[in-house]
PDB file of C-alpha atoms in Angstrom:
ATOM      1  CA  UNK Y   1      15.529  14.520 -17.081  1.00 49.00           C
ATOM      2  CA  UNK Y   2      12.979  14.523 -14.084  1.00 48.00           C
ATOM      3  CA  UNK Y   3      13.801  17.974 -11.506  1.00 51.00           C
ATOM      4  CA  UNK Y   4      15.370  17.057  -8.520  1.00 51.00           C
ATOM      5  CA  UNK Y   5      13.250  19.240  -6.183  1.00 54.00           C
ATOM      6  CA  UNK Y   6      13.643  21.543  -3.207  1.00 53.00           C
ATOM      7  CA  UNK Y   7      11.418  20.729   0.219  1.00 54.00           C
ATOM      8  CA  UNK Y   8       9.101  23.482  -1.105  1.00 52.00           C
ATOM      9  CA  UNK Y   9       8.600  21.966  -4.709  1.00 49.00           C
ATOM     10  CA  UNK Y  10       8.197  18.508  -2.688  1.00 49.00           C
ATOM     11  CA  UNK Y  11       5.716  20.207  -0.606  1.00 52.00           C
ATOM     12  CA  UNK Y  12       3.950  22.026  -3.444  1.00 51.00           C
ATOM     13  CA  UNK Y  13       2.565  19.066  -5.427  1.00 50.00           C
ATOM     14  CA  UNK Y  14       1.389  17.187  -1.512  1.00 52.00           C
ATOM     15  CA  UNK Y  15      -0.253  20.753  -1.508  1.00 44.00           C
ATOM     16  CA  UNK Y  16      -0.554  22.470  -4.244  1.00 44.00           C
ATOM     17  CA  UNK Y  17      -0.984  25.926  -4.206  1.00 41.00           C
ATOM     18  CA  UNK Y  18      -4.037  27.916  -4.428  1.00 44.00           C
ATOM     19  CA  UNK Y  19      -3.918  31.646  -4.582  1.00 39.00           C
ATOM     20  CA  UNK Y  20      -6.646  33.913  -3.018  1.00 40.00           C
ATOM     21  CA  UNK Y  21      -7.685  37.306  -4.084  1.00 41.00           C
ATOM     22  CA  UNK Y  22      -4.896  38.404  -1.752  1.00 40.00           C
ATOM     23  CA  UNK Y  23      -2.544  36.084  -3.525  1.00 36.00           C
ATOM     24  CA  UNK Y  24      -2.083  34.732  -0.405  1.00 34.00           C
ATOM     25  CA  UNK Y  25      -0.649  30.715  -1.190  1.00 35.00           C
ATOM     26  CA  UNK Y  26      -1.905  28.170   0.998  1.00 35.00           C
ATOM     27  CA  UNK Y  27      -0.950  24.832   1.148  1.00 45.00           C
ATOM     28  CA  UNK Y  28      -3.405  21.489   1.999  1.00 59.00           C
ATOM     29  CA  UNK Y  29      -2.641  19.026   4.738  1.00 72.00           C
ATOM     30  CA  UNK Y  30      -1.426  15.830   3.329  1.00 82.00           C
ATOM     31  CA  UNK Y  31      -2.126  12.086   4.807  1.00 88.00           C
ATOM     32  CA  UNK Y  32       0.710   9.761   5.369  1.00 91.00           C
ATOM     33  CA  UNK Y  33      -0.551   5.928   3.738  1.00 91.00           C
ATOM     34  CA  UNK Y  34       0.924   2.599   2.934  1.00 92.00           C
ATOM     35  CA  UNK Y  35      -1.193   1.946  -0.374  1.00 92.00           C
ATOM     36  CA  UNK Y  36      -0.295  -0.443  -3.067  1.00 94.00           C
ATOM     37  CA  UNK Y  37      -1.699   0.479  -6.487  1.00 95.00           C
ATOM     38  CA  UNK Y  38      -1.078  -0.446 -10.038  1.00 96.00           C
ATOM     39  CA  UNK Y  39       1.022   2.251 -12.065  1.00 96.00           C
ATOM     40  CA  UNK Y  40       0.278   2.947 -15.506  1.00 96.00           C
ATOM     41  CA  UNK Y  41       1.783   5.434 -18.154  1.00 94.00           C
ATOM     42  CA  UNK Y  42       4.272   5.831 -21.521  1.00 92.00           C
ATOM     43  CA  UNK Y  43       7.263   4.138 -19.840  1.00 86.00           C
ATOM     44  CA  UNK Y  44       5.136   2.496 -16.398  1.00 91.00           C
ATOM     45  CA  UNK Y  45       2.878  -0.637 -16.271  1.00 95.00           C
ATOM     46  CA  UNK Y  46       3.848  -1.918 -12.441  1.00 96.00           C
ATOM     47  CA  UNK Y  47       2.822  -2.138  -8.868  1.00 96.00           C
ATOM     48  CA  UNK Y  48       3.577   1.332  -6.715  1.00 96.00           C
ATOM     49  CA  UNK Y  49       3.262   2.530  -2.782  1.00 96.00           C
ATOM     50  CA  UNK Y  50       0.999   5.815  -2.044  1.00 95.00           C
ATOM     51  CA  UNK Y  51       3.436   6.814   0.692  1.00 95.00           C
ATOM     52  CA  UNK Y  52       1.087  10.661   0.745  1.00 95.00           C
ATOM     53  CA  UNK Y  53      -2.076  11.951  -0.364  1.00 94.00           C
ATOM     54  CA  UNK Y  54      -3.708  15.446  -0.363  1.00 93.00           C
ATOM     55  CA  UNK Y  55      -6.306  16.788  -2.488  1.00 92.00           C
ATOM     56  CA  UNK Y  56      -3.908  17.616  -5.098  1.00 94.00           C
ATOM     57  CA  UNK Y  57      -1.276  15.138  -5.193  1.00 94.00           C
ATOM     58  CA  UNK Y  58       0.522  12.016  -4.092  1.00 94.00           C
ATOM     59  CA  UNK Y  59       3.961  10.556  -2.976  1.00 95.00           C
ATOM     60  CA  UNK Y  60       5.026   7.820  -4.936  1.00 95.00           C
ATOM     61  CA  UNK Y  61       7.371   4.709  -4.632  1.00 96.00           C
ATOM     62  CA  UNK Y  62       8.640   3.041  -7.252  1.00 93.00           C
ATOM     63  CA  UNK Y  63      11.472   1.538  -9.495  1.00 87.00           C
ATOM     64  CA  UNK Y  64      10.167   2.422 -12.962  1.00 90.00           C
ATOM     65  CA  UNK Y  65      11.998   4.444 -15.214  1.00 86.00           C
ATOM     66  CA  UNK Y  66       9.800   7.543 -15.829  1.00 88.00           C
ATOM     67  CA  UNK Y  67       9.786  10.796 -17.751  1.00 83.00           C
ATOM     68  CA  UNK Y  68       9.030  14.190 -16.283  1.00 79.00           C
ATOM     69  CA  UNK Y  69       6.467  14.431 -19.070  1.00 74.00           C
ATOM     70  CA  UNK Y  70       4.842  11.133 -18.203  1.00 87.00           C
ATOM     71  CA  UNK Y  71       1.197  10.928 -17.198  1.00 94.00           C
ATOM     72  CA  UNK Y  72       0.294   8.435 -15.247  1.00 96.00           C
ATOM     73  CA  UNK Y  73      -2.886   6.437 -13.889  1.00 96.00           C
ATOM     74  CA  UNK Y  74      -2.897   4.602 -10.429  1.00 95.00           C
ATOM     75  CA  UNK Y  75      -5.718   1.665 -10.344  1.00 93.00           C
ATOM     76  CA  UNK Y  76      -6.256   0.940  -6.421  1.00 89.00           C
ATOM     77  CA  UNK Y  77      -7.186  -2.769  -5.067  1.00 84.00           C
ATOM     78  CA  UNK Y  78     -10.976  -0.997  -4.768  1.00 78.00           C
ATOM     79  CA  UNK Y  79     -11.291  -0.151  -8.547  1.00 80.00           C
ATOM     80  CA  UNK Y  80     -10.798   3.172  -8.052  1.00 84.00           C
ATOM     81  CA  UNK Y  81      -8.511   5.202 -10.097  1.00 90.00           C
ATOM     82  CA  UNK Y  82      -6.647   8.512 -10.418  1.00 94.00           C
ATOM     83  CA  UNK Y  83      -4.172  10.115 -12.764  1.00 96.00           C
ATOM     84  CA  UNK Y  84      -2.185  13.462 -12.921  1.00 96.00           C
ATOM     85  CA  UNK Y  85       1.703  14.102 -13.884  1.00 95.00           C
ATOM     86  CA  UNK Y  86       4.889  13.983 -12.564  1.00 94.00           C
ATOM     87  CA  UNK Y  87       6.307  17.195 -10.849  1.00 92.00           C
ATOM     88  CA  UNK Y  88       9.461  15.111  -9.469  1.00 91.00           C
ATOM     89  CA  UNK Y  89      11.562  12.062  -8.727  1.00 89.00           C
ATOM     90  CA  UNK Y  90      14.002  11.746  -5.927  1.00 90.00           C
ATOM     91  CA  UNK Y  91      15.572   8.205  -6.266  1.00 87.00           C
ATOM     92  CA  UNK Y  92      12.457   5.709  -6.206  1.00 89.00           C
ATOM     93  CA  UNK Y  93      10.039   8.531  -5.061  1.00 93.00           C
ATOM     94  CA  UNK Y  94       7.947  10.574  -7.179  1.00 93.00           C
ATOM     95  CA  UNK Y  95       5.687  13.542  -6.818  1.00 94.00           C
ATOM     96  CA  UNK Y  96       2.313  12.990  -8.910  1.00 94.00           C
ATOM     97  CA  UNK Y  97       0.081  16.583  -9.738  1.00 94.00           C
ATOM     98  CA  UNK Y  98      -3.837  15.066  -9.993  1.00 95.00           C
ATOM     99  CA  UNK Y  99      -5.711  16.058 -12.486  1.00 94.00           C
ATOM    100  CA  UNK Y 100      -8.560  16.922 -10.672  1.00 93.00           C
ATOM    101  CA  UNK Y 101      -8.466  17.314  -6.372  1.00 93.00           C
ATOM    102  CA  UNK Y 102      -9.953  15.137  -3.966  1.00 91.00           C
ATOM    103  CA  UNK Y 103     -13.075  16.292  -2.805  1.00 90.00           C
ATOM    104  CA  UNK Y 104     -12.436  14.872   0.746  1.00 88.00           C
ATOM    105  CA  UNK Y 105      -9.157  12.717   1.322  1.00 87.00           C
ATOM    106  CA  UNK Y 106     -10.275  11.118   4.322  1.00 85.00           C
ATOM    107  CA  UNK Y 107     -13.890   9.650   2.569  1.00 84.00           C
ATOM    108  CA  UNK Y 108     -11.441   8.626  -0.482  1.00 83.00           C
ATOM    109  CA  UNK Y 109      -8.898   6.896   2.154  1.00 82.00           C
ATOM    110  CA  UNK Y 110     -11.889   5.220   3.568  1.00 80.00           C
ATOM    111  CA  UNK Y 111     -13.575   3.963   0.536  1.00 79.00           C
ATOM    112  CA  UNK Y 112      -9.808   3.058  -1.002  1.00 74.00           C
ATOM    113  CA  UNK Y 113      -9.090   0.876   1.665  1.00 66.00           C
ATOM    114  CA  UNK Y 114     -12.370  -0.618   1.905  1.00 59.00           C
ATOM    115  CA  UNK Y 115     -12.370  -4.576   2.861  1.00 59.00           C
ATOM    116  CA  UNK Y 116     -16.101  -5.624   1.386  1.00 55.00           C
ATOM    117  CA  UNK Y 117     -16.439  -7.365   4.987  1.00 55.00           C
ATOM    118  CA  UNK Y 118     -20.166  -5.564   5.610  1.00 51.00           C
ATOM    119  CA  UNK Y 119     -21.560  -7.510   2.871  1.00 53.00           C
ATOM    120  CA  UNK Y 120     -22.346  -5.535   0.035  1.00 54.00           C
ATOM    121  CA  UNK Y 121     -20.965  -8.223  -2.421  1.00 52.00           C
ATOM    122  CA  UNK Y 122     -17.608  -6.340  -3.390  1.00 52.00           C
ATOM    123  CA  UNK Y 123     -14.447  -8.131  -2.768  1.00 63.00           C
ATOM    124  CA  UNK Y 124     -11.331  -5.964  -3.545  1.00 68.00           C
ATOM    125  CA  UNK Y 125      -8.157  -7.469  -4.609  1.00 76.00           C
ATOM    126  CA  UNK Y 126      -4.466  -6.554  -4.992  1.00 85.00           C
ATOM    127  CA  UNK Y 127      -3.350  -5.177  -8.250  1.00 91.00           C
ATOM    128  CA  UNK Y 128      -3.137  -7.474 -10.655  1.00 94.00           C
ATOM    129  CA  UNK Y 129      -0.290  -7.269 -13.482  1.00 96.00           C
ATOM    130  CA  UNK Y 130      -0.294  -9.198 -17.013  1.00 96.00           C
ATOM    131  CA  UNK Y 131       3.022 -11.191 -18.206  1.00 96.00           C
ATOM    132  CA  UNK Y 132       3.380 -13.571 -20.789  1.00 96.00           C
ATOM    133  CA  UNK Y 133       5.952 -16.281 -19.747  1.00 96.00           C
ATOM    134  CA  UNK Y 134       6.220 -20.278 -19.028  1.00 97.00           C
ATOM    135  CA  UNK Y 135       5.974 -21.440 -15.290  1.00 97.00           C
ATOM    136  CA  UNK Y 136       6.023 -24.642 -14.022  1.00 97.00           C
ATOM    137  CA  UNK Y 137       3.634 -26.121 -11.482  1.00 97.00           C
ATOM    138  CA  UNK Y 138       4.160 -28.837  -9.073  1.00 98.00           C
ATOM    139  CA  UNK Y 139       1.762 -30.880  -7.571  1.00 97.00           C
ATOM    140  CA  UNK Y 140       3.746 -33.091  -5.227  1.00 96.00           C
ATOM    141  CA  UNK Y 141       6.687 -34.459  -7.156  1.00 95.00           C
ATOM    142  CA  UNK Y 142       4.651 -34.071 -10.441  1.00 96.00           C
ATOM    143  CA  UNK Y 143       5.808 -30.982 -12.697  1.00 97.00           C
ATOM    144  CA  UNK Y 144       2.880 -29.362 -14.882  1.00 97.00           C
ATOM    145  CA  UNK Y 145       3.963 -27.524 -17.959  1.00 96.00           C
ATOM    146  CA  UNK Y 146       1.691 -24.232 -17.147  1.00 97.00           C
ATOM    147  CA  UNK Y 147       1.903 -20.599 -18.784  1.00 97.00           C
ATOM    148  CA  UNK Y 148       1.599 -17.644 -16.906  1.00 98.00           C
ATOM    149  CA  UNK Y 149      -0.758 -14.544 -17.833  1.00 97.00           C
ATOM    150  CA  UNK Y 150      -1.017 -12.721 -14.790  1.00 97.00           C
ATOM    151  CA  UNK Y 151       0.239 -11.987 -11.125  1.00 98.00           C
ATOM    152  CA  UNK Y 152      -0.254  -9.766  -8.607  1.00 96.00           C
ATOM    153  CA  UNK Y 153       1.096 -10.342  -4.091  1.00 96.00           C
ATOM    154  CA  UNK Y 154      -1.983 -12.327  -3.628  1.00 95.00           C
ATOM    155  CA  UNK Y 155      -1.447 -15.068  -6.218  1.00 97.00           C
ATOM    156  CA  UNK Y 156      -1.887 -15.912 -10.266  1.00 98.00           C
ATOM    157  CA  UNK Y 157      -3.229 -16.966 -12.961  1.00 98.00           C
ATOM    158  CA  UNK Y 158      -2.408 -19.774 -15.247  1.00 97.00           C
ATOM    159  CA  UNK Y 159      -3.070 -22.191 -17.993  1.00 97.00           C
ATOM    160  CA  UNK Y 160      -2.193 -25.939 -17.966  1.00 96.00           C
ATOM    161  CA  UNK Y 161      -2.334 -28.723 -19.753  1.00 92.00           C
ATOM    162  CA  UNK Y 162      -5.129 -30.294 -16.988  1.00 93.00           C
ATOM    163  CA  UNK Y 163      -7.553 -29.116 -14.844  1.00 94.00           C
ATOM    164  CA  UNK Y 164      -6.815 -29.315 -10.816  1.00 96.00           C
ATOM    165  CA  UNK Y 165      -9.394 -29.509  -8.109  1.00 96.00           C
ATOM    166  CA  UNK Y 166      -9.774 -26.155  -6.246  1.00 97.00           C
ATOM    167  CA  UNK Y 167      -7.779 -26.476  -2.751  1.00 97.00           C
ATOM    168  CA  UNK Y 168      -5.245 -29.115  -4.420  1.00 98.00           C
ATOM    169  CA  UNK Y 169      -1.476 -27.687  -2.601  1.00 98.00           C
ATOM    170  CA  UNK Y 170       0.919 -26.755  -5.239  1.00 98.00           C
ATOM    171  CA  UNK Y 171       4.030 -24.824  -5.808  1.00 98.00           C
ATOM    172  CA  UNK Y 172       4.799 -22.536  -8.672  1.00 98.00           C
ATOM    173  CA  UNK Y 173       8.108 -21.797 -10.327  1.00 98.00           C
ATOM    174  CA  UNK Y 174       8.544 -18.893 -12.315  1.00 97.00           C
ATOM    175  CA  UNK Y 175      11.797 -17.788 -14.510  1.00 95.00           C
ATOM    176  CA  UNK Y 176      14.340 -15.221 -11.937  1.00 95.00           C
ATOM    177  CA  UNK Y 177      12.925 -16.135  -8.843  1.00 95.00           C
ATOM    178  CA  UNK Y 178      15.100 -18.343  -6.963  1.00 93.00           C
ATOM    179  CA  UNK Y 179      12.527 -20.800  -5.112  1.00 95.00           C
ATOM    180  CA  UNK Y 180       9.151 -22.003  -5.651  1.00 97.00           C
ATOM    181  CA  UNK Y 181       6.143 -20.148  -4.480  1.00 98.00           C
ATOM    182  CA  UNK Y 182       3.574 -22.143  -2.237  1.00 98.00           C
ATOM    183  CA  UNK Y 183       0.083 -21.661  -3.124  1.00 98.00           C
ATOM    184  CA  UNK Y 184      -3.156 -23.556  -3.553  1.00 98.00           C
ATOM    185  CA  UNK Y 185      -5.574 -23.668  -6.458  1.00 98.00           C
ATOM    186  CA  UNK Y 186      -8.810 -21.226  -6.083  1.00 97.00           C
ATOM    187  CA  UNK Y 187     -10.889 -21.988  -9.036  1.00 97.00           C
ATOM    188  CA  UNK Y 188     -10.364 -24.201 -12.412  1.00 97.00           C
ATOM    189  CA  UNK Y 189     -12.049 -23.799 -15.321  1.00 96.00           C
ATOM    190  CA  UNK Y 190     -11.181 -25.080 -18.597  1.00 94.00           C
ATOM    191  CA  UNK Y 191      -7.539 -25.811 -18.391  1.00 94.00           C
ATOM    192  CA  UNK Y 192      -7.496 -21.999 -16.832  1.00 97.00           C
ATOM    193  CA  UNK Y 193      -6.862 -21.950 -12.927  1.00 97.00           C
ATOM    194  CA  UNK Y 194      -6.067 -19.271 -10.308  1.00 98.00           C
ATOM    195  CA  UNK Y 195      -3.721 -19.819  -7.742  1.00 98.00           C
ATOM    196  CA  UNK Y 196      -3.831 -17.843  -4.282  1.00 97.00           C
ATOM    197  CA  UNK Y 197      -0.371 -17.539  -2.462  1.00 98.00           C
ATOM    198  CA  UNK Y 198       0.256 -18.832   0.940  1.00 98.00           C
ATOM    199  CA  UNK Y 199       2.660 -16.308   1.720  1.00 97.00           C
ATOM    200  CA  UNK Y 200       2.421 -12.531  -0.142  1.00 96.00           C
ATOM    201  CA  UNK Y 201       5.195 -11.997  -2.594  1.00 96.00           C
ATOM    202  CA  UNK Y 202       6.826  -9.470  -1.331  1.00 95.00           C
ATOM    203  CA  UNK Y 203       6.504  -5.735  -2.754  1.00 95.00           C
ATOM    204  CA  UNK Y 204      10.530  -5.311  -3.873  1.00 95.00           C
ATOM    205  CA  UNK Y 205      10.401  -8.982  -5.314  1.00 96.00           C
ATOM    206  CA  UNK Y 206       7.496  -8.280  -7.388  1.00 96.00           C
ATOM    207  CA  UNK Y 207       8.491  -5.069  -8.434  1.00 95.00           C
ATOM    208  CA  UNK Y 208      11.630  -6.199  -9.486  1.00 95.00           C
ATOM    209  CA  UNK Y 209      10.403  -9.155 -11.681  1.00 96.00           C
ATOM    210  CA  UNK Y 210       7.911  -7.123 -13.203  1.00 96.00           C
ATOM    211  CA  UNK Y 211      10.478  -4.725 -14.459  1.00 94.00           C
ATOM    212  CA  UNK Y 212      12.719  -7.326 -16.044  1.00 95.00           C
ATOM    213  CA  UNK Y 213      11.194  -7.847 -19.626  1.00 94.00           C
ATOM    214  CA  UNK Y 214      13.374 -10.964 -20.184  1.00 95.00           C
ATOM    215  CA  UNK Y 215      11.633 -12.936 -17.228  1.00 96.00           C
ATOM    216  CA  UNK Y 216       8.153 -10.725 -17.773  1.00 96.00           C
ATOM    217  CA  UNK Y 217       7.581 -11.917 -21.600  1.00 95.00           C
ATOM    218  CA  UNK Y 218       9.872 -14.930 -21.104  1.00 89.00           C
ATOM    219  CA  UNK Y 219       9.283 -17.229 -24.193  1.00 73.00           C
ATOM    220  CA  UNK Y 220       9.527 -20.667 -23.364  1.00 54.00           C
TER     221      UNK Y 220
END
C-alpha cells in the first residue's frame, strides 16, 4: 500500500532534503506547472500532469493504479525524459523522488516546454500512447473499416483498407467513447494515415480510455 503522507513528507520529495555539515535540512523551492507527459512503469503506461517540479522531485496527476515500489519514467512532448520513485499517493496525486536532480529547473522548464517556432527543425508533439483496437472512419456518409495503433490529445494513427488524400475531413469512432471525433487526415502512406484532431481530446477522457484494457486492446 502507497503512504498516505503528512505536509512535511509531501514537502520532502518537492524538496528533498539535503543535510549540511551542521545537519542543518534545507528544502528547494519548487515550480508550480501544467505539463502533460507520458507515464511509464510496472503497473503505468498512460498520459500524466506535472502539477510541481524542483530539483529533486515532482507532483503527479494521475488515475493509474501504482505501487509504492514502482519506478517510473515520464517522456515529455520535447523528448526529454526523467525517472525516480514513488514516495506517495494522495487520491490521483503522487509524489515522484528523481533519480538524479535538476541542474537548473527553470532552463529544464524552458527547454520542456519548448514550441520549435525559432526554426531549428524540431517540432514537439503530445505524448503519444500505443493501443491495439478496431475504429471506424467516416468520410462523409462512407464508413472505413480502420485499426487503431496509436493516440495521443492531438490526434492518431491508423490503418485502412485505402489510402485518403491528406486534408480529406473525417470523423473517427473508437470503442467507449460516446461520439465521433472530428479530425482531418495529415499524411497517408501505404494504407497507414495520421489523423490530427480538430478539437483536443480532453485529458480525463483520454486518461480514462487508456486505462480500460477492454476498449485499449479491443479485438474486433
Amino acid at each position: 500500500m502507497i503512504p498516505v503522507p503528512d505536509r512535511s513528507t509531501i514537502a520532502q520529495v518537492l524538496a528533498f532534503p539535503r543535510v549540511s555539515p551542521g545537519r542543518t535540512i534545507w528544502l528547494e523551492r519548487h515550480r508550480t506547472v501544467l505539463l502533460i507527459g507520458h507515464l511509464t512503469g510496472p503497473h503505468a503506461d498512460g498520459p500524466c500532469r506535472i502539477r510541481k517540479v524542483s530539483r529533486y522531485g515532482m507532483m503527479l496527476e494521475c488515475a493509474m493504479a501504482l505501487s509504492s515500489s514502482d519506478w517510473l519514467r515520464v517522456d515529455l512532448r520535447n523528448g526529454q525524459s526523467v525517472s525516480g520513485r514513488i514516495r506517495w499517493r494522495v487520491r490521483q496525486r503522487v509524489g515522484l523522488a528523481l533519480n538524479y536532480p535538476l541542474d537548473d529547473v527553470e532552463q529544464w522548464l524552458a527547454t520542456v516546454t519548448h514550441d520549435g517556432r525559432d526554426g531549428d527543425g524540431f517540432r514537439p508533439r503530445a505524448p503519444r500512447f500505443g493501443c491495439s483496437c478496431p475504429a471506424d472512419l467516416f468520410v462523409g456518409d462512407q464508413r472505413i473499416d480502420a485499426a487503431l495503433h496509436n493516440v495521443s490529445q492531438g490526434g492518431a494513427g491508423l490503418s485502412t483498407t485505402i489510402d485518403l488524400p491528406p486534408g480529406t475531413a473525417v470523423r473517427l469512432s473508437l470503442p467507449g467513447l460516446s461520439a465521433p471525433l472530428a479530425a482531418h487526415i495529415c499524411w497517408c502512406r501505404d494504407h497507414d494515415l495520421g489523423v490530427a484532431f480538430n478539437t483536443p481530446l480532453g485529458f480525463d477522457t483520454l486518461a480514462a480510455w487508456l486505462d480500460d484494457p477492454a476498449l485499449r486492446y479491443a479485438r474486433a
